Coordinates of C-alpha atoms in Angstrom, one line a residue:
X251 CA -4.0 -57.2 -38.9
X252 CA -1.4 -59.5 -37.4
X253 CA 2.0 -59.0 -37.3
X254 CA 4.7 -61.3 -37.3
X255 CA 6.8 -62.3 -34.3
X256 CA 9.8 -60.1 -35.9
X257 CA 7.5 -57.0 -36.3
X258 CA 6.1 -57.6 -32.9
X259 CA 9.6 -57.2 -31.7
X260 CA 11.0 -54.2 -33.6
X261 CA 7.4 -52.4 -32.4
X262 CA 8.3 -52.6 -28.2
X263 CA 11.6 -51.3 -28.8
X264 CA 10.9 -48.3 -30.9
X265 CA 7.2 -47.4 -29.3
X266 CA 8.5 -47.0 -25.8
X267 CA 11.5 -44.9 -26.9
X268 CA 8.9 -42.7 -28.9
X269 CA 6.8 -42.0 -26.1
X270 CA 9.5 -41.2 -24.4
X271 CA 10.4 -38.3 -27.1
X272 CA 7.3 -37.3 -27.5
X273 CA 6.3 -37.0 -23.3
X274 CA 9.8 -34.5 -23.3
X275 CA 8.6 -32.6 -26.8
X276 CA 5.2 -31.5 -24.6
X277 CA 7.1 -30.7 -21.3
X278 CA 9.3 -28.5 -23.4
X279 CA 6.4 -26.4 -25.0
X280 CA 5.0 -26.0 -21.5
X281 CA 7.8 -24.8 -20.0
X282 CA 8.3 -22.0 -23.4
X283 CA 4.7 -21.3 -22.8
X284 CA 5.0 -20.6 -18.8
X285 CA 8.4 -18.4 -19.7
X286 CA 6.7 -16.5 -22.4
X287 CA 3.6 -15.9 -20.1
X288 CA 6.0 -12.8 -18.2
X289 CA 5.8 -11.0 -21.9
X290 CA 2.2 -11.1 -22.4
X291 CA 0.6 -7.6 -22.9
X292 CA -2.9 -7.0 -22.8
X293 CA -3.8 -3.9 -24.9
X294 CA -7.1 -2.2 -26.8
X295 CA -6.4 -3.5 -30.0
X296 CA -5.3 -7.6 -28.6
X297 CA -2.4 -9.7 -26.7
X298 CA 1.0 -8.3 -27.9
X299 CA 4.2 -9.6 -26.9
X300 CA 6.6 -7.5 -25.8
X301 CA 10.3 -8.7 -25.2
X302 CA 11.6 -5.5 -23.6
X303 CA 10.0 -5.9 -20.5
X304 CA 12.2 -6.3 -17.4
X305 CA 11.6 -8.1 -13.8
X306 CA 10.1 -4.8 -12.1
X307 CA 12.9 -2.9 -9.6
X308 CA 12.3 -3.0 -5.8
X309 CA 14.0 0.1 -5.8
X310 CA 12.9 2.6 -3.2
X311 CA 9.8 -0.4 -2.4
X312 CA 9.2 -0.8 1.6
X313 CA 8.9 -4.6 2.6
X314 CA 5.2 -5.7 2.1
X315 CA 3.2 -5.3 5.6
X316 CA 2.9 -9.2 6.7
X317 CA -1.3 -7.9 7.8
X318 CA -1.8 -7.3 3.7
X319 CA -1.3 -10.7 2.1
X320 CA -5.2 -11.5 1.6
X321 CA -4.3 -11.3 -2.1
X322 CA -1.5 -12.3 -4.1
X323 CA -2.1 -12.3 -7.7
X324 CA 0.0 -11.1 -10.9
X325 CA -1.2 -9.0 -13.4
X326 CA 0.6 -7.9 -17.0
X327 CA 1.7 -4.2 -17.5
X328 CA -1.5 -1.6 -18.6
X329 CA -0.3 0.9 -21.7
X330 CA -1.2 4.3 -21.6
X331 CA -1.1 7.2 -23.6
X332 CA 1.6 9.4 -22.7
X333 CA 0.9 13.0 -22.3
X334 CA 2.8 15.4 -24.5
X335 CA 2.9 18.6 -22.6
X336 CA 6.3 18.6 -21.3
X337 CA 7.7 17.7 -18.2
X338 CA 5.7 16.3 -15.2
X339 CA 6.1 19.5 -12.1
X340 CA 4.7 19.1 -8.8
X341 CA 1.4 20.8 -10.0
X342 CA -0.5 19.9 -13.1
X343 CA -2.3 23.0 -14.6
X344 CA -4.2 20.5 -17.1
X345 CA -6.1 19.3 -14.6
X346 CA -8.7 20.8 -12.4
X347 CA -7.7 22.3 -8.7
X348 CA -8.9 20.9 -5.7
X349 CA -12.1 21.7 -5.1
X350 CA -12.7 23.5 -1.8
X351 CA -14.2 21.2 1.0
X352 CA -16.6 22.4 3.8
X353 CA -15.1 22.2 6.9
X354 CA -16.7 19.6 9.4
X355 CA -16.7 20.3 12.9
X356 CA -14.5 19.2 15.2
X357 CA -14.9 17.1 18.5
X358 CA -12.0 17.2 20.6
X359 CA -11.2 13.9 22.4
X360 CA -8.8 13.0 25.4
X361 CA -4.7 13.6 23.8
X362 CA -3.6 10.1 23.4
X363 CA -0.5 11.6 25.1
X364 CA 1.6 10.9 28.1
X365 CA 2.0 14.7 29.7
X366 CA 1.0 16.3 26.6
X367 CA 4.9 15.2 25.4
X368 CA 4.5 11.9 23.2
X369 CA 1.9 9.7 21.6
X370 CA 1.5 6.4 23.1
X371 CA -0.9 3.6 22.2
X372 CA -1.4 0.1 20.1
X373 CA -2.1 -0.8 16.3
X374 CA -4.1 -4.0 14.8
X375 CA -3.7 -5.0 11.2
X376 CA -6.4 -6.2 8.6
X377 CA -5.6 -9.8 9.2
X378 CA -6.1 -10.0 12.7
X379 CA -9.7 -8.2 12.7
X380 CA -10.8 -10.1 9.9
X381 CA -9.7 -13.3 11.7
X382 CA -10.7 -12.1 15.3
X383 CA -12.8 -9.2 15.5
X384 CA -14.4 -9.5 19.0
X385 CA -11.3 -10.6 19.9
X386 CA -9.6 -7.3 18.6
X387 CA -12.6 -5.9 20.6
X388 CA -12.0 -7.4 23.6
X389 CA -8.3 -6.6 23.9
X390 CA -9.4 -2.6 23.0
X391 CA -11.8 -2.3 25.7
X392 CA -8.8 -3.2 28.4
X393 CA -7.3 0.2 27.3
X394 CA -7.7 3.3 29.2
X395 CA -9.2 6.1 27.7
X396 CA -7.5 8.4 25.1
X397 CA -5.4 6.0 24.4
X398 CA -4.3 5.8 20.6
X399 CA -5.0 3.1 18.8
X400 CA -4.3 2.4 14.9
X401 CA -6.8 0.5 12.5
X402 CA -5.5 -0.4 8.9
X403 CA -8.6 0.0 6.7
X404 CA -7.1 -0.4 3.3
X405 CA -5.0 -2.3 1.5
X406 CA -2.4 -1.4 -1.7
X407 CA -4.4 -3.6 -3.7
X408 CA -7.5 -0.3 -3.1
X409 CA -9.7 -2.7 -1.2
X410 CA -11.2 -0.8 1.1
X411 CA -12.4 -3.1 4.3
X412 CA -14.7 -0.9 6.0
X413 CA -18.2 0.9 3.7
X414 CA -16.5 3.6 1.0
X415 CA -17.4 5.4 -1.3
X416 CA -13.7 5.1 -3.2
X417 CA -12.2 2.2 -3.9
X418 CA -13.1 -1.6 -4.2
X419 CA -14.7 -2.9 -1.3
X420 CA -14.5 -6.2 0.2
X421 CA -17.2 -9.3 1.0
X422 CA -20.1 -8.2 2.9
X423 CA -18.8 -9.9 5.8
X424 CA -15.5 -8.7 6.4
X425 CA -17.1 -5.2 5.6
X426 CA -19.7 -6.1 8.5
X427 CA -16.6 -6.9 10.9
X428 CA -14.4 -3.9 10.0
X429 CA -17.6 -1.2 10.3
X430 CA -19.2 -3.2 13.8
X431 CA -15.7 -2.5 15.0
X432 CA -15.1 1.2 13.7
X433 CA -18.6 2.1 15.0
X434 CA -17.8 0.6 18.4
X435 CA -14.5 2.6 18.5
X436 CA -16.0 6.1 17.6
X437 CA -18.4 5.7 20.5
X438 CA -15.8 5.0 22.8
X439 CA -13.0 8.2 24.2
X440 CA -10.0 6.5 21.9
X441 CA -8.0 8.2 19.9
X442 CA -8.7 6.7 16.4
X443 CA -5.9 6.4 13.7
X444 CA -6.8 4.8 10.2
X445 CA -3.5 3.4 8.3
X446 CA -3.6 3.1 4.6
X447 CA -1.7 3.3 1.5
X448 CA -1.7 6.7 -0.4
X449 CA -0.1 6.5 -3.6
X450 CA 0.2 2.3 -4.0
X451 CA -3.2 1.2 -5.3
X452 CA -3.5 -1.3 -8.1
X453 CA -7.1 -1.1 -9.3
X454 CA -7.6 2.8 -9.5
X455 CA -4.2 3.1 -11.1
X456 CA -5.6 0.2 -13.5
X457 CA -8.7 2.3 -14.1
X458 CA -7.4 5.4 -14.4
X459 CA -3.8 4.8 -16.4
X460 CA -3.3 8.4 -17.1
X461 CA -2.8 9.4 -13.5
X462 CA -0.2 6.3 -12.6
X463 CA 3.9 6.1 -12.8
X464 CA 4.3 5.6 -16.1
X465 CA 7.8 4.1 -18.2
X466 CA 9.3 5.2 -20.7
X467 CA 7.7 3.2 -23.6
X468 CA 4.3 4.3 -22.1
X469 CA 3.4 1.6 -19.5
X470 CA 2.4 1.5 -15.6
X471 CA 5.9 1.1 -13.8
X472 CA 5.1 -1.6 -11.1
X473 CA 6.9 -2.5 -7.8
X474 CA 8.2 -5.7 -6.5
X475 CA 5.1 -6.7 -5.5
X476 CA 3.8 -5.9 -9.1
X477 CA 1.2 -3.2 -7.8
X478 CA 0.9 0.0 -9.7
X479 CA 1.3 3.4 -8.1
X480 CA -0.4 6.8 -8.8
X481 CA 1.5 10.0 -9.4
X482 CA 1.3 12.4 -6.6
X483 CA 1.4 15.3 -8.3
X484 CA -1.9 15.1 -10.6
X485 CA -4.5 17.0 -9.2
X486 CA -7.2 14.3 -9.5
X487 CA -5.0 11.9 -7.2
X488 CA -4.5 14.5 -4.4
X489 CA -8.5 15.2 -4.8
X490 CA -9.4 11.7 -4.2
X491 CA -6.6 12.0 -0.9
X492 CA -9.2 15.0 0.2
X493 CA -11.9 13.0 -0.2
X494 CA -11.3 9.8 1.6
X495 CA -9.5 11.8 4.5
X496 CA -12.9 13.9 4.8
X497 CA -14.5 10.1 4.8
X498 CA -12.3 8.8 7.1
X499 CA -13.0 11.8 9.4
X500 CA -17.2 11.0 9.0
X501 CA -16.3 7.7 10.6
X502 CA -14.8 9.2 13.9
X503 CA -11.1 9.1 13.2
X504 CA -8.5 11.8 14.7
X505 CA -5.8 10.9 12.4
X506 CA -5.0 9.7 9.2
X507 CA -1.7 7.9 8.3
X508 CA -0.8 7.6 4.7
X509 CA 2.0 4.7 4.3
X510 CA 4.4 4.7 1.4
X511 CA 4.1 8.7 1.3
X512 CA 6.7 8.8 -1.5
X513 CA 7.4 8.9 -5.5
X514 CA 9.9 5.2 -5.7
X515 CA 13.6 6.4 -6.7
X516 CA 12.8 3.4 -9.5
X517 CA 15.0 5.1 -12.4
X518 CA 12.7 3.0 -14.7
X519 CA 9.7 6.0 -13.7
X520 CA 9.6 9.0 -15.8
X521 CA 9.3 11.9 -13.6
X522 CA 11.2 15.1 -13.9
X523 CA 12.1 17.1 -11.3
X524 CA 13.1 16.6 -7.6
X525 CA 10.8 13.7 -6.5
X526 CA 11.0 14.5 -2.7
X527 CA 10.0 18.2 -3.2
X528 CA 7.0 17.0 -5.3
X529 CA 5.9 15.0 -2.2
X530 CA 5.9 17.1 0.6
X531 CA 4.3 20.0 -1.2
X532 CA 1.5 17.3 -1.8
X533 CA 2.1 16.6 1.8
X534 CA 1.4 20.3 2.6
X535 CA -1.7 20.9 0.2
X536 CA -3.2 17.8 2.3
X537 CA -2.9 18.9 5.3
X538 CA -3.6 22.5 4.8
X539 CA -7.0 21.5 3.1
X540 CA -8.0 18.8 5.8
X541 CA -6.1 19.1 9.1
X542 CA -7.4 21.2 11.7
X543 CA -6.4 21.1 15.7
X544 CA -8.6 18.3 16.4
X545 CA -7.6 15.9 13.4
X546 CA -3.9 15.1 11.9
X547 CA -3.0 14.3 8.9
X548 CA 0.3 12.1 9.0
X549 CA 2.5 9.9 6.9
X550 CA 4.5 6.4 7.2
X551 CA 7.9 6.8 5.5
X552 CA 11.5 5.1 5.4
X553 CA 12.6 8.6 4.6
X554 CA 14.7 9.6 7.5
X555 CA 14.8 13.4 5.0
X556 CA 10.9 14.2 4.8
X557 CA 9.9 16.9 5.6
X558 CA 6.7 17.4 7.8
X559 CA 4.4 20.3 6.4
X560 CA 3.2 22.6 8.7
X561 CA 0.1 22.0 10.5
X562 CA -0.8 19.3 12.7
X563 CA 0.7 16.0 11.3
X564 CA 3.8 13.7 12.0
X565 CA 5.8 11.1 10.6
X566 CA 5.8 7.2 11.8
X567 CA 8.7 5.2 11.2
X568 CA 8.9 1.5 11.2
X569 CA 11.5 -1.0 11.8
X570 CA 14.1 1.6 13.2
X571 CA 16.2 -0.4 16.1
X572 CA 16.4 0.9 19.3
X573 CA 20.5 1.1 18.8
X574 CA 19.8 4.0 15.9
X575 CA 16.4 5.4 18.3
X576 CA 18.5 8.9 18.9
X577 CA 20.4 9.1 15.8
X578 CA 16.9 8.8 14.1
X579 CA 15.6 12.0 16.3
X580 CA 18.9 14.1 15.5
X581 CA 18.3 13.5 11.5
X582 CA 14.7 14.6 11.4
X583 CA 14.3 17.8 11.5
X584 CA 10.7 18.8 13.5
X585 CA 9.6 21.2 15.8
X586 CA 9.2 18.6 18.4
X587 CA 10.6 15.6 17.9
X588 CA 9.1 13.5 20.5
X589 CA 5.8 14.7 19.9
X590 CA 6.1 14.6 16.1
X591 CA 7.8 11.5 15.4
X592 CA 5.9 8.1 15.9
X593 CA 8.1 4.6 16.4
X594 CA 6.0 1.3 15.4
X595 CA 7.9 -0.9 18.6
X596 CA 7.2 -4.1 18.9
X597 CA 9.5 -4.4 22.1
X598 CA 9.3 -2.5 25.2
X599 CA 13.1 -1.3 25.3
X600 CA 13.8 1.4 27.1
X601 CA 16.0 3.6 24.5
X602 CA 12.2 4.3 23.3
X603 CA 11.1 5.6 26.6
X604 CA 10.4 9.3 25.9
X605 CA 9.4 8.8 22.3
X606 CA 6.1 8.6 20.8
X607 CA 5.2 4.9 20.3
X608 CA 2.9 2.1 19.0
X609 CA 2.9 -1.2 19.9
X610 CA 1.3 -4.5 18.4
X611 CA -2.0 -5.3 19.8
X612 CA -1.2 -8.2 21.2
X613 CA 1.2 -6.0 23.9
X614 CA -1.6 -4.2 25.5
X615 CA -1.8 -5.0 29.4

């Protein structure tokens, strides 16, 4: 076909000016598609959209640990079916007690304590000993013995970097670097401390929606770093504490150190009843069922009010400045405070000098 000059001429100016429309008409249904992405809900019976859903609070949320960012993916909300039986109370009689656990012996090691008075020693974080783990190795055997030294093992997403039976585990080759090292350690006289989340695991909250933090319209609650988190009080969650604790223990660890030891003050969580008492009776059931005089059960909390159960267990605190080091100590109530209370430091300021402390790694002499 052959168009005239006139046609020809009418043609450029309109075909330029309707690509033009039609280039902004697909960049706008992108952009509705990317906003409507945040309302996607993945449930039994298909994809739903639901417009009620709200940017997740931060509320009560720690700031993430800078060793844990091996994965950073977003996930949409998880229904669940709420249960009818009233109120949620600190114990759940519709699910099964703890079962009791054999005790395993004890071997005592060298105190990782100055004068029997505080706890002194170093910690490492996932990233580092997957990055460097003869490294990590090499700084550890400079240490004298008894000295304390922490190992994160786990991560809130429930990977578990070293050979579990609970939770997901990693790639065969980080698992070969975190056990080598763990093996190494328990043949060794240090005192062995495993760090890692208690309540904040994504995947086993995904798996097992009836024993998460639940909303009001029935879905997982999820933090600012859109992980779920498992309620403390259900007896199957405080089981599965026992269990990896008894785990833990197998490997050679003296103490286990459960970080973000707390229900979130989110007011988008349906909980009734006092959320701090809910938490250190879970806190006493664990250490009554696992800790012994050998082995400690403790917990990581921004909770300057928690109370420590009775039994051999105490409470590490992160990012307190040395300024507030004192005012810290008179706040917490314990029955030795310099014993009982752990600092992370990453300094070696003297207004800590008396206190039970860890230090990065990377400090070690």
């Amino acid at each position: 076909m052959v168009f005239s000059y006139r046609t020809r001429r009418v043609l450029s100016r309109i075909f330029p000016t309707l690509l033009t429309v039609l280039v902004l008409i697909l960049a706008a249904v992108l952009c509705w598609l990317i906003w409507l992405q945040r309302f996607v809900v993945y449930t039994p019976q298909g994809v739903v959209f639901d417009f009620s859903l709200q940017p997740p609070s931060a509320s009560g949320i720690r700031p993430q640990d800078p060793g844990r960012n091996d994965i950073n993916i977003e996930y949409p909300d998880t229904p669940i079916t709420w249960p009818s039986q009233g109120p949620v109370t600190p114990t759940d009689p519709t699910l099964p007690s703890i079962p009791d656990i054999p005790d395993i012996p004890d071997t005592p090691k060298p105190p990782a304590t100055s004068g029997d008075t505080v706890l002194t020693g170093y910690y490492t974080d996932l990233k580092t000993i997957q990055e460097d783990p003869n490294g990590v190795r090499n700084q550890i055997e400079r240490l004298p013995a008894g000295t304390a030294v922490m190992v994160t093992v786990a991560n809130y997403w429930g990977y578990r970097y070293y050979t579990s039976a609970h939770g997901t585990p990693v790639s065969q080759e980080n698992l070969a670097k975190m056990d080598g090292l763990l093996e190494w350690m328990a043949q060794q006289d240090y005192y062995m401390i495993a760090r890692l989340p208690a309540f904040r695991d994504y995947y086993y909250s995904l798996d097992n929606t009836s024993l998460g933090l639940a909303k009001s319209n029935g879905y997982l609650w999820q933090d600012a770093d859109r992980c779920y988190w498992l309620n403390p009080t259900k007896a199957k969650v405080q089981t599965r504490l026992t269990q990896i604790i008894r785990e833990l223990k197998d490997l050679g660890f003296d103490e286990v150190v459960f970080e973000d030891f707390m229900i979130p003050d989110a007011e988008a969580i349906v909980f009734s009843g006092d959320r701090k008492e809910a938490v250190y009776e879970v806190a006493q059931i664990l250490v009554e069922a696992c800790a012994t005089e050998a082995f400690a059960i403790s917990f990581l909390t921004s909770d300057y009010g928690f109370r420590l159960p009775q039994g051999n267990c105490r409470l590490y605190l992160e990012n307190v400045e040395p300024s507030a080091v004192q005012d810290v100590l008179d706040a917490i109530e314990t029955p030795d405070d310099r014993l009982q209370i752990v600092f992370f430091c990453g300094t070696f300021d003297s207004r800590f000098d008396g206190c039970s402390v860890l230090r990065p790694l990377d400090l070690a002499p």
